[in-house]
Structures are given as structure tokens and as C-alpha cells.
Amino acid sequence: MLNFNINAMKKILLLFVLLVGLLSFSQNEATTEKRIQSLVKKMTLQEKVSLLHGNSKFYVSDIKRLGIPEWALSDGPHGVRAEMNRHNWQYAGWKDDAVTCFPPGTAMAATWNLDLTAQRGYVLGEEARFRKKDVLLGPGINIIRSPLCGRNFEYLSEDPFLISQLTVSYIKALQTKDVAASVKHFAANNQEDNRFVIDVTMSDRALHEIYLPGFKAAVMDAKVLTVMGAYNKFRGDYCTENMLLGRTILRDLYQFKGVYMSDWDATHSTVNAALAGLDLEMGTNKTNYNEWYFADPLIKAVQEGKVKESVVDEKVANVLRVMIKTKVLDPKTRIKGSVNTKEHQALAYQSAVESIVLLKNENQLLPLPMNALKSVAVIGDNATRKHCGGGLSSEIKPLYEITPLEAITNKFGNQLQINYAQGYNKQSSPGEGSNKGQLNSDFVDWKLIDEAVAQAKKSDVAIVFAGLNHDFDSESFDRIHMRLPYGQETLIQEVTKANPKTIVVIIAGSPLELSGIQTRVSSIVWAWYGGMEAGNAVMDVLSGKQYPSGKLPITLPVSLQQSPDVALGNYPGRNLKVKYEEDILVGYRWYDTKKIEPLYPFGFGLSYTSFAISNGATDKKTFDVNDTVTLKCTIKNTGKFEGAEVLQLYASQPVCSVLRPQKELKAFEKVVLKAGEQKEVSLKVKVKDLAFYDEKNANWKVEPGEFIFHLGTSSKEIVNSVSAQVK
Ligand code: BGC
């Protein structure tokens, strides 16, 4: 009896708290809307329109008489970009705008750590506020469709579920700091070649199942405050004036109430863009800001009746709503922010550590027994190259950046002979929008190789820091091939012949063909671009102070020809049109379904320790559409070191009226375990999330029948498959 009363009281209390919360939320919303309406009423048409376009590269005008300050936008996704000049693309040359630089997108995704991703969001929010920014232009979440896309390093993954989870964590955290995120680039912006004009077509199913879920989650789950419209065309119309994307999907389906802004110089019309839901025109390449599409021409369009003033009011309301939610209009109560604190730097370090993926460790060369070594050869241009300042709009001016050579020298210089050799030579530098830096990149410099071989020969072990740089991984152009550039394959082969104890560390943000070194080298580590703490992180993982726990957020194919975009002849398109013919079979969905063996599968990553996974079972055998499937399992660290494993749950539907991928990621959890430790883990999937996009009814559909839940440590290493029925 007493039990019943306590439980009942608890429930009533909970309901009460929920109700009060809901009430005060809707009261807040109502007050905000009232405030917006009252401001809009006081504005002239000219004032309204002044809020709908930039007054310089990254600012929007103030309206002083109404207490509306200038609105400050800034790149970007892994740090707050250095201050730019107001009216050109040069840096302003400030002395105090250096910041914390995190590892870019693919590295963030490789951590598979939602908490760490949220921590990054908090830090970026703090630093953006310190720099007095109102909107931080990121995260960039376009699907990694082609291995060659120049911006892959900035994006997250080939998998929409992983992207959605990370995006929601990042945005929610960032926006608690009174800064708006801007999820970009909406939508289907999956290559840089011809990005300003390429016309993308794909099925509705591919759009909704693969290319949109990240954006949907950003809007509906994370309540992102701004969305950036992409450069490209989609089904014939530019994204920024695309009725389907801007109105039907973003506004009507996702109920987006924030600001839909153009990418920089991505607006192409006044009336069409205004009607398609675009709110804010940014970066247009005309020095007279009054001539922009959403400036005088918009005023004229209203006066001529081509755009109703209510449409303009709706846009102004969206801008004001974002301003109010981020306290732009209430500066006294707003977060002031902080920059370059020890905590921020520690987080940049941890993010780099957790992103590092151990691909191969056949002879257990790693972790390196540093105290037993007398000499180490450090080879490769990437041992000394700093990467934070490259890649174009996401480039960062970091407070500092530690290279691998600096890190090993600082940490072990007293106890070890460090024998450095450059090994290969970066050929040239690209100009903006040109891939010049990639030309001649197959040149083999035997002089540098011979020097490297000599250093490797006289050292106990050799570490080659190979991979790419921002001549390859960059906005505004794609890669011209997927090979290791600058004769690195030959370099690595020669160094390994000279010293079989050679470890290769790949620094790159997108897939590379590694088959040429795979047979020769027994230890390969993928370290991405690691941000300002890159060198410290990689050296600590190599030396065993930290353990590798990253997992690939992308597939590494054997060759470019395996990749669906290239295999089907749909990259980079013809006559400025590209059809995504592979449809929903992107990334591992393609390799699995078509039974193509990649070199390293999606989700893959080794550890210094070993794990045993057992008892994987679902809570029931039959589920209703409204149920949640819980799969419980036990994981034990059976090795000698602490380590982390990412448990991955994939689902498949063997019999269905439409083609379903062989498996699709539906849940994951990163589990940290001390040596010998064991934990029970529950992975949950809502049955609704097993749906496919039914084109006939333009809606999601769960088709009853058998589903199989595959528990694994990558998309290929499945330890347990459990069958269940959906009614
Ligand atoms: C990029 C955006 C970036 C903007 C502002 C554009 O070229 O595509 O991602 O935010 O420039 O720098």
C-alpha cells in the first residue's frame, strides 16, 4: 500500500514538473513571438530588408533605433576562424584572434564519442562568444559519397545515423552558449568540382534515407537555429531557390523556424529565392551591398507585388527569433565566453587521441617500448607540417600547433636519438579554386628517399608520417586521384626494406589507396588531421601513454574503382549534371550489399587490448511498431591494457518489397574497460527507425516481417546476429 502511494506520488510529481516545464516553455515561446511581432511592426520595409543580407563578408546590419545590434557570423566547424577584413577575403591581421583548433570532421566522427563531441560544442560556443560571434558556421555534415570530394575531411561520415548522432550532440551543446549553429550545406553538396553549378539528381528514397537524415536530426532533434543552403543545384534548381528543399522539406516537413541562409555567393535570384524560403543572403560577389538580391531588388519586388510583405516579415521574424534565442537582443544576460583555456586545450588533445584508428599491428610493434629504444627515425613531410591553417573556409589560426616531430622531441629527446628525414616533397601550392598543388604529385624524389633509408637503417624503429595535406583535402576542388602522393608508396617500401620495424602513420581526412603499402608494413595508424594537439596525441598513442580507440567513419576501399560513384561512372558527372545512381547504396551499404571487399571496412579499428563480447540477445522476439528493441550484451576486456571498444548494432531486413541494404547502423556505444573489466551494455533501436522511405506514399514505412540485428565491432566483424519479428 505504502509502495503504491509512493510510486503514485512520484508519478504525479513528475507529471506536475513536466507540465510546469511545458507551460513555462510555451509561455517563453509566446513572449518571444510577441516581442518579434512588436519589433517587426516598428520597422520600415528598408529596415526589414537590411536584416536579410550581409553588409560585409560576415556581418548583417544593425538597426540601432530598435536596439538590434550588428549580427556577427563566423566560420567554422572546428574552431573560430581568424578575423577577416570586412570587404575582402584577406585576414584582418588581428594579434589576438588565435584560438583552440580541434581535429576536423572525419576525425571527430572517428571518436564515435557523443559526449566528447558535445564537449567540443561547449568549447566552440565559449570561444565564439569570446570573439563576440553570434553564429558559428558549422557543422558541415554532407554525406561522404565520393572518396575524392575535397571537403571530406570537414564532413563526418558516409553513414547518416552516425552523422545524425554526432550532429545533434554538437549543435545542442554549442547552442547552450548563446551561439547559433549553422548546419551546412543543405543539401546534396557532395563534391567540390563544379560545386557552384553542378545539378544533382537522385531518388526520393536516397534523399530521405541517406542525404537528409543529418539535417532532419539537426532541425527536429537539436533545434538548430540556422541552416546554410548549398551552392549546387538539385533537380534543376539552385538549392537556395529550391521549393522542394527550402519550403516542402525544411519549412513544412521539418517545421524549421530559424534562419535559412545562403552559402557565400550562393544566391541567384530575388523572387524565387524569397518564395522558396531563403531568409538571408550572404557573401554575394558584388561590392555594392544594396545591389544584392535580398537588398534593393527585394524592396522593389515587394513594391511591385511580386513578393508579399508578409513573406519578408516571416524572414525578419526568423532572424529575430534566432537573435532572441541566442540573447543577441539581451546582451547583459549573455554568456561572455572564454578562449584558449587549459581545459579547451585538454579537450582538443583528447579529441585527437580518441580519433586515432589503429588499422594494423601484426607484429605488435605498437605500443612502442620507448624506454627500451635508443633511436627512432622520424620520416616524412607530415612529421613537420602544420595543418590547422589550411583547407579554406574551415582553416584556423591556432594558438599553437604541435607537430609529431616536435612532440617526440619534447617527450623523448633526452633519452633517444631522433633521426629525422623529410622523405618526400610537397610539390607546389594550390591557388584558391585550383588543384594545382596536386599536379606532379606522383614524382618520386630518390634523393629524399635515400636520406630516409639511411636514417631508418641506423635506427631501432622508423615511423613514417605519410598521407595528404590541404593541397588535397580542401574546399573548392576535389582530389585528382586517391593514391598516396609524392612517391610515398616507394618511400615506405624502401624504408621498410631498410628497417622492418617501420610504422606508418597516415595523416589525411579522406580515403586513400593503401594496398601498395599494406603487404609491406606491419603497423599502420590513421591519425587524420589532429588539430593543435595532433603531435602530442599521436606520439602518446604510439608510445602507449594513451590507447587507440578510434573507428573508421568511412570505408577504405582497395581502389577508387570499387567506390560506387566511380564504379557506376557517376563522378564527377557529365555536362554539369550528376546522377546518384548508386541510390541508397552509399559507403558500406554498397560494399556489403554488392559483396565487394574493401581494404578496411566502415567502423573498423583495433586496440592494444582484446575484447570478448557475449550474451547478445534482444529483450523480446516479437515487436510492435511503437516498441523499442533492446539488445543486451556483455563485453569484457580480455587483454593486458585498458582500452575502449565501440559496440555497433546494425539491422537488416532480409525479405522486403524494396531493396534494403545488407545492413544499416542503428545504434552504437563506446565502452571503456580496464584490463579484466566487464560491463553489460544495452543498445536500443526504435522499431520506427527500421523504416524505409516509401516513395509511393511519400512517407516512412515499417514493413512487418523478420529483422536481423547484427552486433559487431565494425560493419564486417559481426559477433552475433539475432533474429526478431516485427508485427
Ligand atoms: C563555404 C562555407 C563557408 C562560407 C563562408 C563557403 O565557401 O562553402 O562552408 O561557411 O564559405 O566562409
Short mmCIF file of N, CA and C and ligand atoms in Angstrom, two decimals, residues 58 75 81 89 137 151 184-185 195 228 231 263-264 393 475, ligand 1:
data_model
loop_
_atom_site.label_atom_id
_atom_site.label_comp_id
_atom_site.label_asym_id
_atom_site.label_seq_id
_atom_site.Cartn_x
_atom_site.Cartn_y
_atom_site.Cartn_z
N PHE A 58 30.97 39.01 -43.35
CA PHE A 58 30.42 38.13 -42.31
C PHE A 58 29.49 38.83 -41.32
N ASP A 75 33.06 31.48 -39.63
CA ASP A 75 33.40 30.07 -39.77
C ASP A 75 34.08 29.66 -38.47
N ARG A 81 37.19 30.91 -36.79
CA ARG A 81 38.15 31.38 -37.79
C ARG A 81 38.71 32.76 -37.42
N TRP A 89 38.55 39.14 -48.97
CA TRP A 89 38.80 37.83 -48.39
C TRP A 89 40.17 37.72 -47.72
N LEU A 137 29.48 29.00 -38.24
CA LEU A 137 29.06 28.32 -39.46
C LEU A 137 29.54 26.87 -39.52
N ARG A 151 36.23 18.18 -49.65
CA ARG A 151 35.81 18.59 -48.31
C ARG A 151 35.49 17.43 -47.39
N LYS A 184 25.42 22.75 -42.34
CA LYS A 184 25.64 23.03 -43.75
C LYS A 184 26.12 21.79 -44.48
N HIS A 185 25.96 21.66 -45.79
CA HIS A 185 25.39 22.58 -46.74
C HIS A 185 24.17 21.88 -47.30
N ARG A 195 31.17 22.79 -57.95
CA ARG A 195 30.17 22.90 -56.87
C ARG A 195 29.19 24.04 -57.07
N MET A 228 22.46 26.37 -43.60
CA MET A 228 23.08 27.03 -44.76
C MET A 228 22.75 26.28 -46.04
N TYR A 231 25.65 25.42 -52.55
CA TYR A 231 25.91 26.08 -53.84
C TYR A 231 25.20 25.40 -55.00
N ASP A 263 24.78 29.87 -48.73
CA ASP A 263 26.24 29.80 -48.66
C ASP A 263 26.76 31.09 -49.30
N TRP A 264 28.03 31.34 -49.12
CA TRP A 264 28.60 32.63 -49.56
C TRP A 264 28.62 32.72 -51.09
N SER A 393 37.70 27.60 -46.01
CA SER A 393 36.86 28.32 -45.04
C SER A 393 36.95 27.73 -43.63
N GLU A 475 38.55 22.59 -49.41
CA GLU A 475 37.37 23.15 -50.04
C GLU A 475 37.78 23.68 -51.43
C1 BGC B 1 31.78 27.63 -47.74
C2 BGC B 1 31.05 27.66 -46.41
C3 BGC B 1 31.60 28.76 -45.55
C4 BGC B 1 31.47 30.07 -46.30
C5 BGC B 1 31.97 31.27 -45.53
C6 BGC B 1 31.81 28.99 -48.39
O1 BGC B 1 32.67 28.99 -49.48
O2 BGC B 1 31.19 26.70 -48.60
O3 BGC B 1 31.15 26.42 -45.78
O4 BGC B 1 30.95 28.79 -44.32
O5 BGC B 1 32.22 29.99 -47.50
O6 BGC B 1 33.35 31.26 -45.44
#
